[in-house]
Coordinates of C-alpha atoms in Angstrom, one line a residue:
I1 CA 0.0 0.0 0.0
E2 CA 1.5 3.3 -1.0
N3 CA 0.4 7.0 -0.7
K4 CA 2.1 10.3 -0.1
Y5 CA 2.5 9.6 3.6
F6 CA 3.8 6.0 3.7
I7 CA 4.5 2.7 2.0
K8 CA 3.3 -0.4 3.8
I9 CA 4.6 -3.8 2.8
R10 CA 3.0 -7.1 3.8
M11 CA 5.7 -9.6 4.9
V12 CA 5.3 -13.4 5.3
L13 CA 7.6 -14.8 8.1
Q14 CA 9.5 -17.9 7.1
N15 CA 11.9 -19.6 9.5
T16 CA 11.6 -16.6 11.8
N17 CA 9.2 -14.9 14.2
K18 CA 7.9 -11.4 15.1
A19 CA 10.4 -10.9 17.8
K20 CA 13.3 -11.6 15.4
A21 CA 11.7 -9.4 12.8
K22 CA 11.4 -6.6 15.3
S23 CA 15.1 -6.8 16.2
L24 CA 15.9 -6.1 12.5
L25 CA 14.0 -2.8 12.2
N26 CA 17.0 -0.6 13.0
E27 CA 19.2 -2.5 10.5
I28 CA 16.5 -2.1 7.8
G29 CA 16.4 1.6 8.7
L30 CA 20.1 2.0 8.1
I31 CA 19.8 0.3 4.7
T32 CA 16.6 2.1 3.5
G33 CA 17.0 5.5 5.3
I34 CA 13.6 5.1 7.0
T35 CA 13.2 2.9 10.1
P36 CA 9.9 1.1 9.7
S37 CA 7.3 0.3 12.3
L38 CA 6.1 -3.2 12.7
I39 CA 2.3 -3.9 12.5
D40 CA 0.7 -7.2 13.3
G41 CA -0.7 -9.0 10.3
E42 CA -3.7 -11.3 9.8
N43 CA -2.0 -14.2 11.6
D44 CA 1.1 -15.3 13.4
K45 CA 3.0 -15.7 10.1
T46 CA 2.2 -12.3 8.7
I47 CA 3.4 -8.7 9.6
Y48 CA 3.5 -5.4 7.9
L49 CA 6.4 -3.0 7.7
K50 CA 5.3 0.6 7.5
F51 CA 7.8 3.1 6.2
K52 CA 6.6 6.6 6.9
Y53 CA 7.9 9.4 4.8
K54 CA 9.0 12.7 6.4
V55 CA 5.9 14.8 6.1
D56 CA 5.8 18.3 7.6
V57 CA 2.6 18.1 9.7
K58 CA 0.9 21.5 9.9
S59 CA -2.3 22.7 11.3
R60 CA -4.4 25.2 9.3
E61 CA -6.9 28.0 10.0
F62 CA -10.6 27.3 9.7
K63 CA -13.3 29.8 9.0
F64 CA -16.8 29.8 10.4
K65 CA -18.2 28.3 7.2
D66 CA -15.9 25.3 7.9
I67 CA -17.5 24.8 11.3
L68 CA -21.0 25.0 9.7
E69 CA -20.0 22.5 7.0
Q70 CA -18.6 20.0 9.5
A71 CA -21.7 20.4 11.8
K72 CA -23.9 19.6 8.7
Q73 CA -21.9 16.4 8.3
G74 CA -22.0 15.6 12.0
V75 CA -18.2 15.5 12.2
I76 CA -15.2 17.5 13.5
N77 CA -11.8 17.7 11.8
I78 CA -9.6 17.6 14.8
G79 CA -6.2 18.2 13.1
A80 CA -3.4 17.0 10.9
T81 CA -1.4 13.8 11.4
D82 CA 1.5 12.5 9.4
S83 CA -1.0 10.4 7.5
G84 CA -3.6 13.1 6.8
D85 CA -6.4 14.9 8.7
Y86 CA -8.0 13.1 11.7
V87 CA -11.8 13.4 11.3
V88 CA -14.2 12.1 13.9
K89 CA -17.9 11.7 14.2
Y90 CA -19.8 13.7 16.9
P91 CA -21.8 11.5 19.3
R92 CA -25.5 12.2 18.6
E93 CA -28.9 11.3 20.0
D94 CA -28.5 9.3 23.2
D95 CA -24.7 8.7 22.6
P96 CA -23.1 10.9 25.2
F97 CA -19.6 12.3 25.5
F98 CA -17.6 13.4 28.5
A99 CA -14.5 15.0 27.1
E100 CA -11.4 16.2 28.8
I101 CA -9.2 18.8 27.1
G102 CA -5.9 19.2 29.0
G103 CA -2.5 20.9 28.5
L104 CA -0.2 23.6 29.8
S105 CA -0.8 27.3 29.1
R106 CA -0.4 28.3 25.5
S107 CA -0.9 24.7 24.3
G108 CA -4.1 25.6 22.4
K109 CA -6.7 24.2 24.8
S110 CA -9.1 27.2 24.5
T111 CA -8.9 27.3 20.7
L112 CA -9.6 23.6 20.4
A113 CA -12.4 23.8 23.0
S114 CA -14.2 26.8 21.3
R115 CA -14.1 25.0 18.0
M116 CA -15.5 21.8 19.5
I117 CA -18.2 23.7 21.3
A118 CA -19.2 25.8 18.3
T119 CA -19.4 22.7 16.1
A120 CA -21.6 20.8 18.6
L121 CA -24.0 23.7 18.9
Y122 CA -24.7 23.7 15.2
L123 CA -25.5 20.0 15.0
A124 CA -29.0 19.6 13.7
D125 CA -31.4 17.0 12.3
D126 CA -32.8 16.9 8.8
N127 CA -35.7 19.3 9.9
G128 CA -33.2 21.9 11.2
C129 CA -33.9 21.0 14.9
Y130 CA -30.7 21.6 16.8
D131 CA -29.2 18.9 19.0
Y132 CA -28.4 21.3 21.9
Q133 CA -30.9 23.6 23.6
D134 CA -29.0 24.7 26.7
V135 CA -25.4 25.7 27.4
F136 CA -23.8 26.1 30.9
I137 CA -20.2 27.3 31.2
A138 CA -18.2 27.7 34.4
S139 CA -14.7 29.1 34.3
V140 CA -12.7 31.4 36.7
K141 CA -11.3 33.0 33.6
A142 CA -14.7 33.4 31.9
K143 CA -14.0 37.2 31.3
D144 CA -10.8 36.3 29.4
D145 CA -11.9 33.2 27.4
Y146 CA -15.7 33.4 26.9
F147 CA -16.7 37.1 26.9
P148 CA -14.6 37.8 23.8
L149 CA -16.7 35.1 22.0
K150 CA -19.8 37.1 23.0
W151 CA -21.5 33.9 24.1
E152 CA -23.1 35.6 27.1
E153 CA -24.9 37.8 24.7
K154 CA -26.3 34.7 23.0
G155 CA -28.1 33.6 26.2
M156 CA -25.8 30.9 27.5
F157 CA -25.3 30.7 31.2
I158 CA -21.7 31.7 32.0
T159 CA -20.2 32.2 35.5
D160 CA -16.7 32.6 37.0
N161 CA -18.0 32.2 40.6
P162 CA -17.4 28.9 42.5
V163 CA -20.6 29.2 44.4
E164 CA -22.6 29.8 41.3
T165 CA -20.7 26.9 39.7
Y166 CA -22.0 24.6 42.4
K167 CA -25.6 25.9 42.1
M168 CA -25.4 25.5 38.3
L169 CA -24.4 21.8 38.7
L170 CA -27.2 21.2 41.2
K171 CA -29.6 22.8 38.7
I172 CA -28.4 20.6 35.8
N173 CA -28.7 17.5 38.0
D174 CA -32.3 18.6 38.9
I175 CA -33.2 19.1 35.2
A176 CA -31.8 15.7 34.3
Q177 CA -33.7 13.9 37.1
K178 CA -36.9 15.5 36.0
R179 CA -36.2 14.4 32.4
A180 CA -35.8 10.8 33.8
E181 CA -39.3 11.1 35.3
T182 CA -40.6 12.4 32.0
F183 CA -39.1 9.4 30.1
R184 CA -40.7 7.0 32.6
E185 CA -44.1 8.6 32.2
N186 CA -43.9 8.2 28.5
D187 CA -42.5 4.6 28.5
C188 CA -39.0 5.7 27.3
V189 CA -35.6 4.9 28.6
N190 CA -33.5 7.7 27.1
I191 CA -33.6 10.9 25.1
K192 CA -33.3 9.0 21.7
Q193 CA -36.5 7.1 22.4
Y194 CA -38.3 10.1 23.7
N195 CA -37.4 12.2 20.6
K196 CA -38.4 9.4 18.3
K197 CA -41.8 9.3 20.0
F198 CA -42.3 13.0 20.0
R199 CA -40.7 14.1 16.7
N200 CA -42.5 17.4 16.7
Q201 CA -41.6 18.3 20.3
K202 CA -38.0 17.2 20.5
M203 CA -36.1 17.5 23.8
G204 CA -32.7 19.2 23.2
K205 CA -29.5 18.2 24.8
I206 CA -27.5 20.1 27.5
L207 CA -23.9 21.0 27.1
L208 CA -21.9 21.7 30.3
V209 CA -18.4 23.2 30.0
M210 CA -16.2 23.1 33.1
D211 CA -13.2 25.3 32.1
E212 CA -10.2 26.0 34.3
Y213 CA -11.4 23.1 36.3
R214 CA -8.6 22.6 38.8
N215 CA -8.4 26.4 39.3
T216 CA -12.1 26.4 40.0
L217 CA -11.7 23.8 42.7
D218 CA -8.7 25.6 44.2
S219 CA -10.7 28.8 44.3
A220 CA -13.7 27.0 46.0
E221 CA -11.3 25.5 48.6
R222 CA -9.9 28.9 49.5
M223 CA -13.4 30.1 50.4
G224 CA -13.6 27.8 53.4
K225 CA -17.1 27.3 54.9
V226 CA -19.9 28.8 52.8
E227 CA -23.6 29.1 53.3
I228 CA -25.6 28.4 50.1
D229 CA -29.4 28.8 50.2
G230 CA -29.5 28.3 53.9
N231 CA -27.2 25.2 53.9
E232 CA -23.7 25.3 55.4
I233 CA -21.1 23.7 53.2
K234 CA -17.7 22.9 54.8
N235 CA -15.9 21.9 51.6
L236 CA -17.3 23.5 48.5
S237 CA -14.5 22.0 46.3
L238 CA -15.4 18.5 47.3
E239 CA -19.1 19.1 46.7
I240 CA -18.4 20.4 43.2
E241 CA -16.3 17.3 42.5
K242 CA -19.0 15.0 43.7
I243 CA -21.9 16.6 41.8
Y244 CA -19.9 16.9 38.6
T245 CA -18.8 13.3 38.7
S246 CA -22.4 12.2 39.4
I247 CA -23.7 14.2 36.4
N248 CA -21.2 12.4 34.1
T249 CA -22.0 9.0 35.6
L250 CA -25.8 9.3 35.6
H251 CA -27.1 11.7 33.0
G252 CA -25.6 10.9 29.6
S253 CA -28.7 9.0 28.4
R254 CA -30.7 12.0 29.5
G255 CA -29.0 14.3 27.1
V256 CA -26.3 15.9 29.3
N257 CA -22.8 16.1 27.6
T258 CA -19.8 17.7 29.3
I259 CA -16.4 19.1 28.5
C260 CA -13.7 19.5 31.2
I261 CA -10.8 21.8 30.4
T262 CA -7.8 22.1 32.7
Q263 CA -4.0 22.5 32.8
K264 CA -3.6 19.9 35.6
F265 CA -5.0 16.8 34.1
A266 CA -3.3 14.3 36.4
K267 CA -5.7 11.8 37.8
S268 CA -4.5 12.4 41.3
K269 CA -5.9 14.9 43.9
G270 CA -4.6 18.3 42.9
G271 CA -5.5 17.4 39.3
L272 CA -8.8 16.0 38.0
G273 CA -9.4 14.0 41.2
M274 CA -12.5 11.9 41.4
V275 CA -14.0 13.2 38.1
A276 CA -11.1 11.6 36.1
D277 CA -12.7 8.2 35.6
S278 CA -16.0 9.7 34.4
L279 CA -14.4 11.3 31.4
D280 CA -14.4 9.0 28.4
S281 CA -12.7 11.1 25.7
R282 CA -9.2 12.6 26.2
F283 CA -7.7 15.4 24.1
L284 CA -4.4 16.1 25.9
G285 CA -1.6 18.5 25.0
Y286 CA 1.9 19.1 26.3
A287 CA 2.3 18.7 30.1
E288 CA 5.0 17.7 32.6
A289 CA 6.0 14.0 32.7
D290 CA 4.4 13.4 36.1
V291 CA 1.1 14.6 34.8
W292 CA 1.3 12.5 31.6
N293 CA 2.4 9.4 33.5
T294 CA -1.0 9.3 35.3
Q295 CA -2.6 8.9 31.8
D296 CA 0.1 6.6 30.3
K297 CA 1.6 4.3 32.8
S298 CA 4.2 3.0 30.3
E299 CA 5.7 6.6 30.3
T300 CA 6.0 6.3 26.5
I301 CA 4.3 9.6 25.8
S302 CA 6.1 11.7 28.5
K303 CA 9.4 10.5 27.0
Y304 CA 8.2 11.3 23.5
L305 CA 7.1 14.8 24.5
K306 CA 10.5 15.7 26.1
S307 CA 11.8 17.3 23.0
K308 CA 8.4 18.9 22.0
S309 CA 8.2 21.8 24.5
E310 CA 9.0 24.4 21.9
Q311 CA 6.4 23.1 19.5
R312 CA 3.6 22.5 22.0
K313 CA 1.0 24.9 20.5
G314 CA -1.7 22.8 18.9
L315 CA 0.0 19.5 19.7
F316 CA -2.6 17.2 21.1
L317 CA -2.7 13.4 21.7
I318 CA -6.2 12.0 21.4
N319 CA -7.8 8.9 22.9
A320 CA -11.5 9.6 22.5
T321 CA -13.7 6.5 22.7
A322 CA -16.9 8.5 22.1
F323 CA -15.5 10.2 19.0
Q324 CA -14.9 7.5 16.3
Q325 CA -12.7 8.2 13.4
I326 CA -14.8 8.3 10.2
N327 CA -12.0 8.5 7.5
K328 CA -10.1 5.3 8.4
E329 CA -10.0 4.2 4.7
E330 CA -8.3 7.4 3.6
V331 CA -6.2 8.1 6.7
E332 CA -4.5 5.3 8.6
V333 CA -3.2 6.8 11.9
D334 CA -0.5 5.3 14.1
K335 CA -1.0 5.4 17.9
I336 CA 1.5 6.2 20.6
A337 CA 0.4 4.3 23.8
G338 CA -3.2 4.3 22.5
F339 CA -3.2 8.0 21.6
V340 CA -3.3 9.6 18.1
E341 CA -0.9 12.6 17.7
T342 CA -2.4 15.6 15.9
R343 CA -1.7 19.2 15.2
T344 CA -5.1 20.7 15.8
H345 CA -6.6 23.1 13.4
F346 CA -7.6 26.5 14.7
I347 CA -10.1 29.3 14.3
D348 CA -9.7 33.0 15.3
T349 CA -11.8 34.0 18.3
Q350 CA -13.1 37.1 16.5
E351 CA -14.3 34.8 13.6
I352 CA -16.5 33.0 16.0
A353 CA -17.7 36.2 17.8
D354 CA -18.6 37.8 14.4
N355 CA -20.5 34.8 13.0
F356 CA -22.1 32.7 15.8
D357 CA -25.8 33.4 15.5
R358 CA -27.6 30.9 17.7
Y359 CA -29.5 32.2 20.7
F360 CA -30.3 30.3 23.9
D361 CA -32.8 30.7 26.7
T362 CA -30.5 29.1 29.3
D363 CA -29.6 32.3 31.2
K364 CA -33.2 33.5 31.0
K365 CA -34.6 30.3 32.3
Y366 CA -32.1 29.4 35.0
G367 CA -29.9 32.4 35.6
R368 CA -31.9 34.0 38.4
L369 CA -32.2 30.6 40.2
I370 CA -28.4 30.2 40.1
R371 CA -26.9 33.6 40.5
D372 CA -25.2 34.3 43.9
N373 CA -26.9 37.6 44.4
F374 CA -25.0 38.4 47.6
N375 CA -21.6 38.2 45.9
N376 CA -22.9 40.1 42.9

């Protein structure tokens, strides 16, 4: 098999085995100029040697029309690999996603997140009925990252306050539980069945974005004891962790999808903590070795990234079970410890601000129930 990215040759093993073949890879590299990778074949006697050409992998800028086109197809083009663009299908109907976008500052987290969010919010069925009806965003840096997008003017609920973040999560949990009751009353088990039964009164999904997640928890912890709606809470950070994890665990089939964005994506306390195992799709950028080693116990990726600190912007490694690649026939990607390496495509913040034209009732419906009036 040959294309502009690689040549892959099927090899039949005779009087040798895979281990012996693997030991010859460096020698083959010296002879050919390209050290091949070894890929398992159809049986024990077959392998493939893959010789990858030196391709300069570059991301490119998208315009808003590209977001609309991808949403129309129900996909998102994540970025470039050394085998071509990595295009994945968005989970729809009752297929949920709980995504994690991580990486150090200036790695491109916010750019990737805003493109993923914008694409999701333009997903629609054949009748023009949008998948998502409500958007909740919590970030201690909301004024820096979300106000420039002008999304608060579009009716999304956006807060930078840890108390409001907690109340927002309680409200989402409450909405989802009421949806479960509605499903039961109508002999349905999930949002897909409900929408199939009530085609003309579809129930839209809810998108929850928890940005600057670790910083939000740290900010909540510094507050000490707080009183919320007459209830004393000793550890607000822990309560946010618990309710957020519960939402991810229980409410996917009820139409709640979430995106968690953070610099500190280690699974340990001081990073993602208890929410880590409830996130099924990981889009992770450059970070320190001890952080990456909680995601990849083999330490393969942390060693690989050692020399990449200067080129970290837009570099993301992806292991996203909910987002299935749809262009496997055209683009055959190699994985590093189960992750696909990409250079994510980007879009200018102003491009989104100038063109995003969907409006939501989220703040109007729930804002006054969530806002911490005392602090405001």
